[in-house]
């Protein structure tokens, strides 16, 4: 969309607005938007409820935004709270607040410093988190790094390189206080973790399968399958370990 060709939607008070094509959508008040929205930049500092899909180049949610359909943007940053009843699609996602997705989240890169909850799949080239996440089905990526400060879970976690290590967020920090408020313990849970190179701490899993596998402190694994190298920390619990 060529920038400067369309008008802006700027909401400072309370109102209901029609969807359409805009240069910029900025919600500083309370807005209900009917229909699909296409814009260059979407900013929500207040409260916005949109019952259609949203397509933008960049998106910033610092307040509360609720989307009734798919959301697609090249760059997405959420410092507030975003609820999406559909897919979340784009290139770059940074979550400092809370994001909830009812279907799939597909990105090139995902950085989570708050909370990301996806009912189905998380798909990305790179996933990096020191917050918490949930994937109802699976996480599929090239590279996954998890600094465990909160609770992270997926039915299946598959990537070429997987690293899940104990985090060091201070309890009196904002992130530490948030995880304490929700009673979250630093733990990764999955039925299956599969990759080429796998390093795990504070992980509970039914099956871990990889070429090079390291099982660190705080881990409980039912079965480990490895093809080349294996390391199991003396304090970790592994019920069965086989070379394949």
PDB file of C-alpha atoms in Angstrom:
ATOM      1  CA  UNK A   1       0.000   0.000   0.000  1.00  0.00           C
ATOM      2  CA  UNK A   2       1.485   3.358  -1.017  1.00  0.00           C
ATOM      3  CA  UNK A   3       1.945   5.568   2.053  1.00  0.00           C
ATOM      4  CA  UNK A   4       0.177   8.936   1.971  1.00  0.00           C
ATOM      5  CA  UNK A   5      -2.595   7.955  -0.433  1.00  0.00           C
ATOM      6  CA  UNK A   6      -5.291   7.367   2.178  1.00  0.00           C
ATOM      7  CA  UNK A   7      -6.697   9.155   5.228  1.00  0.00           C
ATOM      8  CA  UNK A   8      -5.992   8.296   8.862  1.00  0.00           C
ATOM      9  CA  UNK A   9      -8.317   6.875  11.496  1.00  0.00           C
ATOM     10  CA  UNK A  10      -7.524   8.600  14.790  1.00  0.00           C
ATOM     11  CA  UNK A  11      -9.669   7.807  17.836  1.00  0.00           C
ATOM     12  CA  UNK A  12      -9.265   9.979  20.931  1.00  0.00           C
ATOM     13  CA  UNK A  13     -12.702   9.456  22.481  1.00  0.00           C
ATOM     14  CA  UNK A  14     -15.400   6.808  22.269  1.00  0.00           C
ATOM     15  CA  UNK A  15     -17.000   5.657  19.039  1.00  0.00           C
ATOM     16  CA  UNK A  16     -17.857   3.114  16.371  1.00  0.00           C
ATOM     17  CA  UNK A  17     -16.022   3.226  13.061  1.00  0.00           C
ATOM     18  CA  UNK A  18     -16.075   1.460   9.709  1.00  0.00           C
ATOM     19  CA  UNK A  19     -13.227  -0.628   8.428  1.00  0.00           C
ATOM     20  CA  UNK A  20     -11.472   0.233   5.199  1.00  0.00           C
ATOM     21  CA  UNK A  21      -8.112   1.258   3.806  1.00  0.00           C
ATOM     22  CA  UNK A  22      -6.128   3.819   5.794  1.00  0.00           C
ATOM     23  CA  UNK A  23      -2.606   5.189   6.056  1.00  0.00           C
ATOM     24  CA  UNK A  24      -2.592   5.065   9.851  1.00  0.00           C
ATOM     25  CA  UNK A  25      -5.011   3.728  12.457  1.00  0.00           C
ATOM     26  CA  UNK A  26      -4.421   5.135  15.944  1.00  0.00           C
ATOM     27  CA  UNK A  27      -6.663   4.305  18.898  1.00  0.00           C
ATOM     28  CA  UNK A  28      -6.022   6.391  22.007  1.00  0.00           C
ATOM     29  CA  UNK A  29      -9.577   6.155  23.309  1.00  0.00           C
ATOM     30  CA  UNK A  30     -12.174   3.387  23.022  1.00  0.00           C
ATOM     31  CA  UNK A  31     -13.134   2.198  19.551  1.00  0.00           C
ATOM     32  CA  UNK A  32     -15.291  -0.474  17.968  1.00  0.00           C
ATOM     33  CA  UNK A  33     -14.341  -1.048  14.336  1.00  0.00           C
ATOM     34  CA  UNK A  34     -16.707  -2.891  11.998  1.00  0.00           C
ATOM     35  CA  UNK A  35     -15.190  -4.654   8.997  1.00  0.00           C
ATOM     36  CA  UNK A  36     -11.709  -5.436   7.717  1.00  0.00           C
ATOM     37  CA  UNK A  37      -8.906  -2.908   8.092  1.00  0.00           C
ATOM     38  CA  UNK A  38      -5.896  -2.409   5.844  1.00  0.00           C
ATOM     39  CA  UNK A  39      -3.321   0.195   6.822  1.00  0.00           C
ATOM     40  CA  UNK A  40       0.344   1.068   6.820  1.00  0.00           C
ATOM     41  CA  UNK A  41       0.568   1.483  10.601  1.00  0.00           C
ATOM     42  CA  UNK A  42      -1.738   0.300  13.382  1.00  0.00           C
ATOM     43  CA  UNK A  43      -1.339   1.733  16.898  1.00  0.00           C
ATOM     44  CA  UNK A  44      -3.547   0.936  19.877  1.00  0.00           C
ATOM     45  CA  UNK A  45      -2.801   2.842  23.065  1.00  0.00           C
ATOM     46  CA  UNK A  46      -6.367   2.632  24.355  1.00  0.00           C
ATOM     47  CA  UNK A  47      -8.994  -0.064  23.911  1.00  0.00           C
ATOM     48  CA  UNK A  48      -9.941  -1.349  20.483  1.00  0.00           C
ATOM     49  CA  UNK A  49     -12.351  -4.075  19.408  1.00  0.00           C
ATOM     50  CA  UNK A  50     -12.173  -4.961  15.724  1.00  0.00           C
ATOM     51  CA  UNK A  51     -14.548  -7.597  14.371  1.00  0.00           C
ATOM     52  CA  UNK A  52     -12.744  -8.101  11.050  1.00  0.00           C
ATOM     53  CA  UNK A  53      -9.246  -8.901   9.863  1.00  0.00           C
ATOM     54  CA  UNK A  54      -6.353  -6.437  10.063  1.00  0.00           C
ATOM     55  CA  UNK A  55      -3.500  -6.155   7.577  1.00  0.00           C
ATOM     56  CA  UNK A  56      -0.717  -3.654   8.304  1.00  0.00           C
ATOM     57  CA  UNK A  57       2.946  -2.997   7.706  1.00  0.00           C
ATOM     58  CA  UNK A  58       3.612  -2.368  11.395  1.00  0.00           C
ATOM     59  CA  UNK A  59       1.511  -2.873  14.514  1.00  0.00           C
ATOM     60  CA  UNK A  60       1.991  -1.587  18.070  1.00  0.00           C
ATOM     61  CA  UNK A  61      -0.383  -2.580  20.871  1.00  0.00           C
ATOM     62  CA  UNK A  62       0.272  -0.723  24.096  1.00  0.00           C
ATOM     63  CA  UNK A  63      -3.291  -0.930  25.394  1.00  0.00           C
ATOM     64  CA  UNK A  64      -5.945  -3.592  24.878  1.00  0.00           C
ATOM     65  CA  UNK A  65      -6.822  -4.822  21.377  1.00  0.00           C
ATOM     66  CA  UNK A  66      -9.282  -7.564  20.418  1.00  0.00           C
ATOM     67  CA  UNK A  67      -9.393  -8.846  16.843  1.00  0.00           C
ATOM     68  CA  UNK A  68     -12.280 -10.920  15.495  1.00  0.00           C
ATOM     69  CA  UNK A  69     -10.327 -12.445  12.612  1.00  0.00           C
ATOM     70  CA  UNK A  70      -6.818 -12.904  11.216  1.00  0.00           C
ATOM     71  CA  UNK A  71      -4.069 -10.350  11.847  1.00  0.00           C
ATOM     72  CA  UNK A  72      -1.139  -9.902   9.478  1.00  0.00           C
ATOM     73  CA  UNK A  73       1.729  -7.409   9.767  1.00  0.00           C
ATOM     74  CA  UNK A  74       5.412  -7.272   8.923  1.00  0.00           C
ATOM     75  CA  UNK A  75       6.401  -6.016  12.369  1.00  0.00           C
ATOM     76  CA  UNK A  76       4.305  -6.553  15.504  1.00  0.00           C
ATOM     77  CA  UNK A  77       5.109  -5.328  19.003  1.00  0.00           C
ATOM     78  CA  UNK A  78       2.775  -5.910  21.942  1.00  0.00           C
ATOM     79  CA  UNK A  79       3.450  -4.194  25.250  1.00  0.00           C
ATOM     80  CA  UNK A  80      -0.199  -4.371  26.289  1.00  0.00           C
ATOM     81  CA  UNK A  81      -2.648  -7.177  25.580  1.00  0.00           C
ATOM     82  CA  UNK A  82      -3.817  -8.544  22.229  1.00  0.00           C
ATOM     83  CA  UNK A  83      -6.471 -11.235  21.686  1.00  0.00           C
ATOM     84  CA  UNK A  84      -6.726 -12.643  18.163  1.00  0.00           C
ATOM     85  CA  UNK A  85      -9.604 -14.871  17.067  1.00  0.00           C
ATOM     86  CA  UNK A  86      -7.786 -16.260  14.034  1.00  0.00           C
ATOM     87  CA  UNK A  87      -4.229 -16.569  12.704  1.00  0.00           C
ATOM     88  CA  UNK A  88      -1.372 -14.214  13.582  1.00  0.00           C
ATOM     89  CA  UNK A  89       0.913 -13.869  10.556  1.00  0.00           C
ATOM     90  CA  UNK A  90       3.971 -11.748   9.796  1.00  0.00           C
ATOM     91  CA  UNK A  91       7.737 -11.395   9.869  1.00  0.00           C
ATOM     92  CA  UNK A  92       8.733 -10.142  13.325  1.00  0.00           C
ATOM     93  CA  UNK A  93       6.820 -10.531  16.592  1.00  0.00           C
ATOM     94  CA  UNK A  94       7.937  -9.100  19.929  1.00  0.00           C
ATOM     95  CA  UNK A  95       5.790  -9.757  22.991  1.00  0.00           C
ATOM     96  CA  UNK A  96       6.486  -7.709  26.102  1.00  0.00           C
ATOM     97  CA  UNK A  97       2.891  -7.974  27.277  1.00  0.00           C
ATOM     98  CA  UNK A  98       0.368 -10.721  26.521  1.00  0.00           C
ATOM     99  CA  UNK A  99      -0.792 -12.230  23.215  1.00  0.00           C
ATOM    100  CA  UNK A 100      -3.506 -14.872  22.789  1.00  0.00           C
ATOM    101  CA  UNK A 101      -4.118 -16.531  19.394  1.00  0.00           C
ATOM    102  CA  UNK A 102      -7.041 -18.898  18.737  1.00  0.00           C
ATOM    103  CA  UNK A 103      -5.444 -20.740  15.794  1.00  0.00           C
ATOM    104  CA  UNK A 104      -1.848 -20.456  14.472  1.00  0.00           C
ATOM    105  CA  UNK A 105       1.058 -18.046  14.821  1.00  0.00           C
ATOM    106  CA  UNK A 106       3.441 -17.964  11.832  1.00  0.00           C
ATOM    107  CA  UNK A 107       6.431 -15.605  11.823  1.00  0.00           C
ATOM    108  CA  UNK A 108      10.037 -15.385  10.703  1.00  0.00           C
ATOM    109  CA  UNK A 109      11.245 -14.422  14.183  1.00  0.00           C
ATOM    110  CA  UNK A 110       9.494 -14.462  17.565  1.00  0.00           C
ATOM    111  CA  UNK A 111      10.796 -12.815  20.744  1.00  0.00           C
ATOM    112  CA  UNK A 112       8.752 -13.372  23.894  1.00  0.00           C
ATOM    113  CA  UNK A 113       9.475 -11.431  27.071  1.00  0.00           C
ATOM    114  CA  UNK A 114       5.908 -11.630  28.342  1.00  0.00           C
ATOM    115  CA  UNK A 115       3.283 -14.287  27.560  1.00  0.00           C
ATOM    116  CA  UNK A 116       2.356 -15.892  24.209  1.00  0.00           C
ATOM    117  CA  UNK A 117      -0.526 -18.389  24.091  1.00  0.00           C
ATOM    118  CA  UNK A 118      -1.425 -20.124  20.809  1.00  0.00           C
ATOM    119  CA  UNK A 119      -4.156 -22.750  20.588  1.00  0.00           C
ATOM    120  CA  UNK A 120      -2.604 -24.615  17.642  1.00  0.00           C
ATOM    121  CA  UNK A 121       0.859 -24.205  16.050  1.00  0.00           C
ATOM    122  CA  UNK A 122       3.734 -21.784  16.503  1.00  0.00           C
ATOM    123  CA  UNK A 123       5.820 -21.748  13.311  1.00  0.00           C
ATOM    124  CA  UNK A 124       8.937 -19.627  12.880  1.00  0.00           C
ATOM    125  CA  UNK A 125      12.530 -19.639  11.733  1.00  0.00           C
ATOM    126  CA  UNK A 126      13.708 -18.410  15.119  1.00  0.00           C
ATOM    127  CA  UNK A 127      12.028 -18.454  18.530  1.00  0.00           C
ATOM    128  CA  UNK A 128      13.680 -16.723  21.466  1.00  0.00           C
ATOM    129  CA  UNK A 129      11.957 -16.362  24.815  1.00  0.00           C
ATOM    130  CA  UNK A 130      12.713 -15.440  28.398  1.00  0.00           C
ATOM    131  CA  UNK A 131       9.004 -15.164  29.126  1.00  0.00           C
ATOM    132  CA  UNK A 132       6.418 -17.923  28.873  1.00  0.00           C
ATOM    133  CA  UNK A 133       4.557 -19.541  26.000  1.00  0.00           C
ATOM    134  CA  UNK A 134       1.961 -22.193  25.266  1.00  0.00           C
ATOM    135  CA  UNK A 135       1.363 -24.024  21.989  1.00  0.00           C
ATOM    136  CA  UNK A 136      -1.700 -26.260  22.032  1.00  0.00           C
ATOM    137  CA  UNK A 137      -0.233 -28.406  19.277  1.00  0.00           C
ATOM    138  CA  UNK A 138       3.379 -27.883  18.222  1.00  0.00           C
ATOM    139  CA  UNK A 139       6.287 -25.493  17.893  1.00  0.00           C
ATOM    140  CA  UNK A 140       8.107 -25.827  14.554  1.00  0.00           C
ATOM    141  CA  UNK A 141      11.272 -23.787  14.002  1.00  0.00           C
ATOM    142  CA  UNK A 142      14.877 -23.820  12.866  1.00  0.00           C
ATOM    143  CA  UNK A 143      16.246 -22.460  16.130  1.00  0.00           C
ATOM    144  CA  UNK A 144      14.612 -22.308  19.567  1.00  0.00           C
ATOM    145  CA  UNK A 145      16.181 -20.743  22.650  1.00  0.00           C
ATOM    146  CA  UNK A 146      14.205 -20.720  25.892  1.00  0.00           C
ATOM    147  CA  UNK A 147      15.405 -18.971  29.024  1.00  0.00           C
ATOM    148  CA  UNK A 148      13.132 -20.526  31.591  1.00  0.00           C
ATOM    149  CA  UNK A 149      11.719 -17.929  33.942  1.00  0.00           C
ATOM    150  CA  UNK A 150       8.070 -18.955  33.593  1.00  0.00           C
ATOM    151  CA  UNK A 151       6.106 -21.953  32.380  1.00  0.00           C
ATOM    152  CA  UNK A 152       6.518 -23.031  28.741  1.00  0.00           C
ATOM    153  CA  UNK A 153       4.580 -25.867  27.142  1.00  0.00           C
ATOM    154  CA  UNK A 154       3.825 -27.510  23.806  1.00  0.00           C
ATOM    155  CA  UNK A 155       2.571 -30.919  22.784  1.00  0.00           C
ATOM    156  CA  UNK A 156       5.524 -31.190  20.384  1.00  0.00           C
ATOM    157  CA  UNK A 157       8.660 -29.071  20.014  1.00  0.00           C
ATOM    158  CA  UNK A 158      10.657 -29.602  16.804  1.00  0.00           C
ATOM    159  CA  UNK A 159      13.681 -27.614  15.629  1.00  0.00           C
ATOM    160  CA  UNK A 160      17.206 -28.141  14.319  1.00  0.00           C
ATOM    161  CA  UNK A 161      18.675 -26.529  17.411  1.00  0.00           C
ATOM    162  CA  UNK A 162      16.877 -26.425  20.766  1.00  0.00           C
ATOM    163  CA  UNK A 163      18.218 -24.876  23.941  1.00  0.00           C
ATOM    164  CA  UNK A 164      16.179 -24.577  27.140  1.00  0.00           C
ATOM    165  CA  UNK A 165      18.110 -23.284  30.151  1.00  0.00           C
ATOM    166  CA  UNK A 166      17.203 -22.007  33.594  1.00  0.00           C
ATOM    167  CA  UNK A 167      16.634 -18.251  33.563  1.00  0.00           C
ATOM    168  CA  UNK A 168      17.952 -15.682  35.978  1.00  0.00           C
ATOM    169  CA  UNK A 169      15.171 -13.102  36.179  1.00  0.00           C
ATOM    170  CA  UNK A 170      15.170 -11.483  39.622  1.00  0.00           C
ATOM    171  CA  UNK A 171      12.051 -12.046  41.711  1.00  0.00           C
ATOM    172  CA  UNK A 172      11.731  -8.317  42.410  1.00  0.00           C
ATOM    173  CA  UNK A 173      11.855  -7.430  38.696  1.00  0.00           C
ATOM    174  CA  UNK A 174       8.670  -6.735  36.701  1.00  0.00           C
ATOM    175  CA  UNK A 175       8.953 -10.030  34.804  1.00  0.00           C
ATOM    176  CA  UNK A 176       9.716 -11.982  37.964  1.00  0.00           C
ATOM    177  CA  UNK A 177       6.771 -10.405  39.772  1.00  0.00           C
ATOM    178  CA  UNK A 178       4.459 -11.245  36.858  1.00  0.00           C
ATOM    179  CA  UNK A 179       5.416 -14.922  36.884  1.00  0.00           C
ATOM    180  CA  UNK A 180       5.057 -15.074  40.669  1.00  0.00           C
ATOM    181  CA  UNK A 181       1.608 -13.499  40.454  1.00  0.00           C
ATOM    182  CA  UNK A 182       0.469 -16.292  38.113  1.00  0.00           C
ATOM    183  CA  UNK A 183       2.208 -18.952  40.191  1.00  0.00           C
ATOM    184  CA  UNK A 184       4.446 -19.948  37.295  1.00  0.00           C
ATOM    185  CA  UNK A 185       7.516 -22.083  37.895  1.00  0.00           C
ATOM    186  CA  UNK A 186      10.430 -22.135  35.418  1.00  0.00           C
ATOM    187  CA  UNK A 187       9.658 -25.324  33.508  1.00  0.00           C
ATOM    188  CA  UNK A 188       9.383 -26.599  29.928  1.00  0.00           C
ATOM    189  CA  UNK A 189       6.807 -29.347  29.367  1.00  0.00           C
ATOM    190  CA  UNK A 190       6.274 -31.351  26.161  1.00  0.00           C
ATOM    191  CA  UNK A 191       5.311 -34.804  25.031  1.00  0.00           C
ATOM    192  CA  UNK A 192       7.936 -34.816  22.250  1.00  0.00           C
ATOM    193  CA  UNK A 193      11.106 -32.758  21.807  1.00  0.00           C
ATOM    194  CA  UNK A 194      12.937 -33.504  18.558  1.00  0.00           C
ATOM    195  CA  UNK A 195      15.920 -31.842  16.919  1.00  0.00           C
ATOM    196  CA  UNK A 196      19.492 -32.123  15.729  1.00  0.00           C
ATOM    197  CA  UNK A 197      21.211 -30.462  18.685  1.00  0.00           C
ATOM    198  CA  UNK A 198      19.279 -30.428  21.983  1.00  0.00           C
ATOM    199  CA  UNK A 199      20.268 -28.934  25.335  1.00  0.00           C
ATOM    200  CA  UNK A 200      17.683 -29.095  28.105  1.00  0.00           C
ATOM    201  CA  UNK A 201      17.378 -27.961  31.709  1.00  0.00           C
ATOM    202  CA  UNK A 202      14.244 -27.796  33.868  1.00  0.00           C
ATOM    203  CA  UNK A 203      12.366 -29.899  31.289  1.00  0.00           C
ATOM    204  CA  UNK A 204       9.690 -32.570  31.669  1.00  0.00           C
ATOM    205  CA  UNK A 205       9.091 -34.626  28.511  1.00  0.00           C
ATOM    206  CA  UNK A 206       7.888 -38.067  27.459  1.00  0.00           C
ATOM    207  CA  UNK A 207      10.344 -38.437  24.557  1.00  0.00           C
ATOM    208  CA  UNK A 208      13.481 -36.530  23.566  1.00  0.00           C
ATOM    209  CA  UNK A 209      15.012 -37.477  20.223  1.00  0.00           C
ATOM    210  CA  UNK A 210      18.125 -35.969  18.616  1.00  0.00           C
ATOM    211  CA  UNK A 211      21.631 -36.351  17.266  1.00  0.00           C
ATOM    212  CA  UNK A 212      23.408 -34.566  20.123  1.00  0.00           C
ATOM    213  CA  UNK A 213      21.426 -34.512  23.368  1.00  0.00           C
ATOM    214  CA  UNK A 214      22.225 -32.953  26.734  1.00  0.00           C
ATOM    215  CA  UNK A 215      19.837 -33.433  29.660  1.00  0.00           C
ATOM    216  CA  UNK A 216      20.585 -30.979  32.441  1.00  0.00           C
ATOM    217  CA  UNK A 217      19.501 -30.327  36.038  1.00  0.00           C
ATOM    218  CA  UNK A 218      15.834 -30.272  36.951  1.00  0.00           C
ATOM    219  CA  UNK A 219      14.808 -32.481  34.025  1.00  0.00           C
ATOM    220  CA  UNK A 220      12.585 -35.552  34.052  1.00  0.00           C
ATOM    221  CA  UNK A 221      12.487 -37.490  30.765  1.00  0.00           C
ATOM    222  CA  UNK A 222      10.711 -40.797  30.163  1.00  0.00           C
ATOM    223  CA  UNK A 223      12.798 -41.802  27.128  1.00  0.00           C
ATOM    224  CA  UNK A 224      15.822 -40.357  25.329  1.00  0.00           C
ATOM    225  CA  UNK A 225      16.806 -41.442  21.822  1.00  0.00           C
ATOM    226  CA  UNK A 226      20.130 -40.157  20.458  1.00  0.00           C
ATOM    227  CA  UNK A 227      22.280 -41.015  17.433  1.00  0.00           C
ATOM    228  CA  UNK A 228      25.724 -39.552  18.265  1.00  0.00           C
ATOM    229  CA  UNK A 229      26.291 -37.900  21.656  1.00  0.00           C
ATOM    230  CA  UNK A 230      24.524 -38.005  24.999  1.00  0.00           C
ATOM    231  CA  UNK A 231      25.067 -36.243  28.313  1.00  0.00           C
ATOM    232  CA  UNK A 232      22.833 -36.726  31.346  1.00  0.00           C
ATOM    233  CA  UNK A 233      23.390 -34.631  34.447  1.00  0.00           C
ATOM    234  CA  UNK A 234      23.624 -36.757  37.617  1.00  0.00           C
ATOM    235  CA  UNK A 235      20.664 -34.884  39.120  1.00  0.00           C
ATOM    236  CA  UNK A 236      18.419 -35.385  36.060  1.00  0.00           C
ATOM    237  CA  UNK A 237      15.930 -38.254  35.891  1.00  0.00           C
ATOM    238  CA  UNK A 238      15.900 -40.301  32.666  1.00  0.00           C
ATOM    239  CA  UNK A 239      13.943 -43.550  32.757  1.00  0.00           C
ATOM    240  CA  UNK A 240      15.205 -44.953  29.450  1.00  0.00           C
ATOM    241  CA  UNK A 241      18.086 -43.960  27.150  1.00  0.00           C
ATOM    242  CA  UNK A 242      18.840 -45.676  23.823  1.00  0.00           C
ATOM    243  CA  UNK A 243      21.153 -45.020  20.903  1.00  0.00           C
ATOM    244  CA  UNK A 244      19.420 -45.216  17.538  1.00  0.00           C
TER     245      UNK A 244
END
